[in-house]
Amino acid sequence: MNRYDFKAIDKKWQDKWEEVEAFKALTDYSLPKYYTLIEFPYPSGQSLHVGHPRPYTAMDIVSRKKRMQGYNVLFPMGWDAFGLPTENYAIKKKIHPSVATKNNVETYKSQLKSFGLSLDWSREVNTCDPDYYKWTQWIFIQLFKYGLAYKKEMSVNWCTSCKCVLANEEVIDGECERCGSEVVQRYKSQWMLKITAYAQKLLDGLENLDFIERVKTQTINWIGRSEGAECDFSIKDSDKKLRIFTTRPDTLWGATYMVIAPEHPIINELKGNIINFDEIDSYRDAAAKKSDFERSELVKDKTGVEIKGVKAVNPVNNEEIPIFISDYVLISYGTGAIMAVPGHDTRDYEFAKKFDLPIIEVVKGGDISKEAFTDTETGIMVNSGFLNGLEVADAKKKITQFLEDNNLGVGTIKYKLRDWVFARQRYWGEPVPIIICPDCGFVAIDESELPLVLPNVESYELTDTGESPLSRITDWVNVKCPKCGGDAKRETDTMPGWAGSSWYFLRYCDSNNPDYLATKEALDYWMPVDWYNGGMEHTTLHLLYSRFWALFLHDIGVVSCPEPYLKRTSHGMILGEDGKKISKSRPEFIVNPDDMINEYGADSFRLCEMFIGDFEKSTPWSTNGMKGCKRFLDKVCGLTEIAKGKGATSELENKFHKTIKKVTSDIDEMKFNTAIAAMMTLLNDIYDHGSLTVDELRTFVTILCPFAPHISEEIWSMYGGTKLLSLTEWPAYDESKTIDAMVNIAVQVNGKLRGVIEIPVDSAQDFALNAAKSDEKVKVFIEDKSIVKEIYVPNKLVNIVVK
RNA sequence: GCCGGAGUGGCGGAAUAGGUAGACGCCCGGGACUUAAAAUCCCGUGAGAUUAAUUUCUCGUACCGGUUCGAUUCCGGUCUCCGGCACCA
């Protein structure tokens, strides 16, 4: 066999694996287990492009190797099917979202199967399946019962023309994506999940997890824990107080003005005292049109209005200071009000310069005539009453104690993390299983009534009241209150797409169980997930949301392990061949995997996906790269023509041991590209050598199997493999055979390479130096010079410093 | 703007507890085979000088500076690109 005849081979082995259920995770819970997880796809209107298979193939390689190493592997797949894009697609194409989803799932599934992934399809889940979302709703009810789901007034994007709520994504430059009309902020009561109650746990849990560093740091920054103090400023000629949060209570003496968010309720409370209320009100209107993001983006040009007729009083020195409203202060963080210390905060400094407000130095160490001094490590307090002379850290403790002792404030911890808005005014999502009773308030439906099935309606288009399309189905909406039996209504908002994906890894443990989310036994065995790979873009939302749910389900006794994922890695994106992100707006750069597989075969495609670059970095797609991978596989097939002799090993033995070692460790470290390069190098060495033994060929296809399983199975079967190669043992290597007797080391003179010498491995320093100095090329550079220093790094280099 | 990453030949990338920069592959050029082409095989391939030579030298890992015998790797600063910014999932 001198060619990879993929048309004959690929389907043959895919059918074989399916026939014998080769990749079915076993329910024998005495076996050592390994749970590999990839983010399940969102089956949108577009078919898969060449970017999707990269993480799938990577984790398939990991799963296949673990299986060969004797683990009972769970490598499942499913569909994250609810959500806005499918609904919009359905409205546009005039197909029901459930039909659109069904079609897309079919397409995706056949594509995934053509890649030869070793998935256990018997555990497939679909978040829009009532048997699945029954448990999504059940979890919501538990969150509600434990006080972690509550309703709150929230601002939403409102299109003035479409008369509907828009997702942030649908707002482009303050205009509606569909009609281009103005978008304003409106208030609506929304279901929220109290993820902030888990902020500290989400932070603490990270510590012992094997998450890649950038995921950890981004999560930590997103949660944004900061220690500080809340402190009351009284309002002159009023009994009202303005409570602020600051991380720098030590700088209280430097507060020269205050700033409150435009939405702050105290504005209306003080209406009678405010002289320029009209001006304030129009600023509020303008701010209402901007999102938080737009507000902080315009940070360079700070805007604001002084609230005239009202002064605040600094509690530590009784100074009267002005109050401004400005949109750089967000109502959603802290208390929605700050004391401004322009000498020691960059944003306050800019604002003070613009509005010509006094800047007082209270921490020595910088030059506040030029910029704010924000260092908290080195400063000494000045102009600060009893704090003078203290270091910042000590001053913080002392002032916090002072505030508490005098009932002026309290030391506190705040998080940037905000609660999770858990409602959408949309059709295509899980109905929220709550009944709103005029007498009893919010009442969860009885768990025996789950799933609360999403009504199958003709019209799921948006309403012009801003309510969910479900609100139109009166016979579904109108119900009796489960508590008092009186007339009541169902909640008509649905859950966001994040809901189903927040616990799917639990369902995989026991996907088909009608009575439980999953049995305790299955959860105890499979959880936690051993290795979860996914996109960086999911770090701050999905990853955090799902950890929150898992921690909660642990707290109420559903799962035994607190943290759901032991290890988290992240792949880089595949870009278009033009080096830019693949996007439906540039269809000429979308490459369909089907075309690649038809032309080069599944194994070439898998190999190319993994060889194209560092798995963790994004990289442009290259159809040319497919050719190189196909050539490699053709040459692997060609080995069958030069394989001779049984049992005996050849001079290639050490090279085999080295390659096994490298491929084994590279897979564990996600360095798939160098693992493939190592196998290519070995292949070149075999051809240079001219032949290999049959056993060596069997070893070669065994380590190639996770990467190119079809061709490996085929060759394996040619050489008497009775059971599937995919279920055969991963080869061991002999460490002593991975080390060469001789080693080439570099010889530098004054740090410049002047020669290379071959010496025995682990040579002594004297030996190496003598060998280096007697090298003809090196001699020229050290003759007639005095040697100042000699450096020897064993097995690496010699550096001779001369004068 | 804020948070997190990245920048190495014509291209994708390799090599970092600081130690021979460019593994492996693509493209390209030359040759073999062929009536011819494709496929395949062999050779070459960072840039610039230099040599009879496949010789020798210099430069070179986004940019500027620093530490070091030695920096792609560490430190300080700058630029550019990518991901996220909470109702896309």
Coordinates of C-alpha atoms (C1' of nucleotides) in Angstrom, one line a residue, chain A residues 3 80 85 156 167-169 190 218 221-222 293 299 416 418 421 424 498 540 581 611-612 614 619 624 631 635 673 680 684 744 746 748 752 781 791 796-797 799, chain B residues 1 3-7 11-16 19-21 23-27 39-42 56-59 68-70 82-89:
Chain A
R3 CA -1.2 5.7 -0.9
D80 CA -26.3 24.0 23.0
P85 CA -29.3 33.6 16.9
V156 CA -32.6 47.0 29.0
A167 CA -29.5 42.2 23.2
N168 CA -26.3 44.2 23.5
E169 CA -25.1 42.4 20.4
Q190 CA -35.9 40.8 35.4
Q218 CA -8.7 36.9 33.6
N221 CA -9.7 40.3 37.4
W222 CA -13.3 39.8 36.3
F293 CA -19.1 50.2 27.9
V299 CA -13.0 58.2 29.4
K416 CA -16.7 43.9 40.3
R418 CA -22.3 41.5 39.0
V421 CA -29.3 38.6 34.3
R424 CA -34.8 37.0 28.0
W498 CA -26.2 30.2 29.2
T540 CA -15.6 35.2 32.1
K581 CA -11.3 36.2 11.8
F611 CA 0.1 20.6 12.7
I612 CA -0.9 24.1 11.6
D614 CA 0.7 26.1 18.4
T619 CA -3.4 31.0 13.2
N624 CA -1.8 24.2 1.2
R631 CA 2.1 13.5 1.6
K635 CA 4.6 7.9 3.0
N673 CA 2.2 20.3 16.3
M680 CA 7.6 13.3 10.4
N684 CA 12.3 10.7 7.2
N744 CA 27.3 18.0 19.9
A746 CA 28.5 24.7 20.8
Q748 CA 31.5 30.2 21.8
K752 CA 29.8 34.2 19.5
F781 CA 40.1 33.2 18.1
I791 CA 31.8 28.8 31.0
K796 CA 24.9 22.4 25.7
L797 CA 27.9 24.7 25.2
N799 CA 31.9 29.9 26.2
Chain B
rG1 C1' -10.9 53.1 27.9
rC3 C1' -8.9 43.3 31.6
rG4 C1' -6.2 39.1 29.1
rG5 C1' -3.0 37.5 25.2
rA6 C1' 0.4 37.7 20.8
rG7 C1' 4.4 39.8 17.5
rC11 C1' 4.4 31.7 4.6
rG12 C1' 2.6 28.4 9.1
rG13 C1' 5.7 27.6 12.9
rA14 C1' 10.3 25.3 16.2
rA15 C1' 13.7 26.5 20.1
rU16 C1' 12.6 29.8 26.5
rG19 C1' 23.1 28.6 26.3
rU20 C1' 24.3 26.3 18.5
rA21 C1' 17.9 30.9 16.2
rA23 C1' 13.3 21.8 13.8
rC24 C1' 9.0 20.1 10.9
rG25 C1' 5.9 21.5 6.9
rC26 C1' 4.3 24.9 2.9
rC27 C1' 5.7 27.9 -1.1
rA39 C1' 2.1 12.6 -9.1
rU40 C1' 6.6 10.9 -7.1
rC41 C1' 11.9 11.1 -5.9
rC42 C1' 16.8 13.9 -5.2
rU56 C1' 34.8 33.3 5.7
rC57 C1' 32.5 37.4 8.1
rU58 C1' 28.6 40.7 9.5
rC59 C1' 23.5 41.5 10.5
rU68 C1' 24.5 39.3 31.6
rC69 C1' 30.3 35.9 29.5
rG70 C1' 25.8 35.0 26.6
rC82 C1' -6.3 39.6 18.4
rG83 C1' -10.0 38.0 22.5
rG84 C1' -13.4 39.8 26.4
rC85 C1' -16.2 43.9 28.5
rA86 C1' -21.7 41.1 31.6
rC87 C1' -28.9 40.5 26.9
rC88 C1' -24.4 36.4 21.3
rA89 C1' -23.6 31.6 22.8

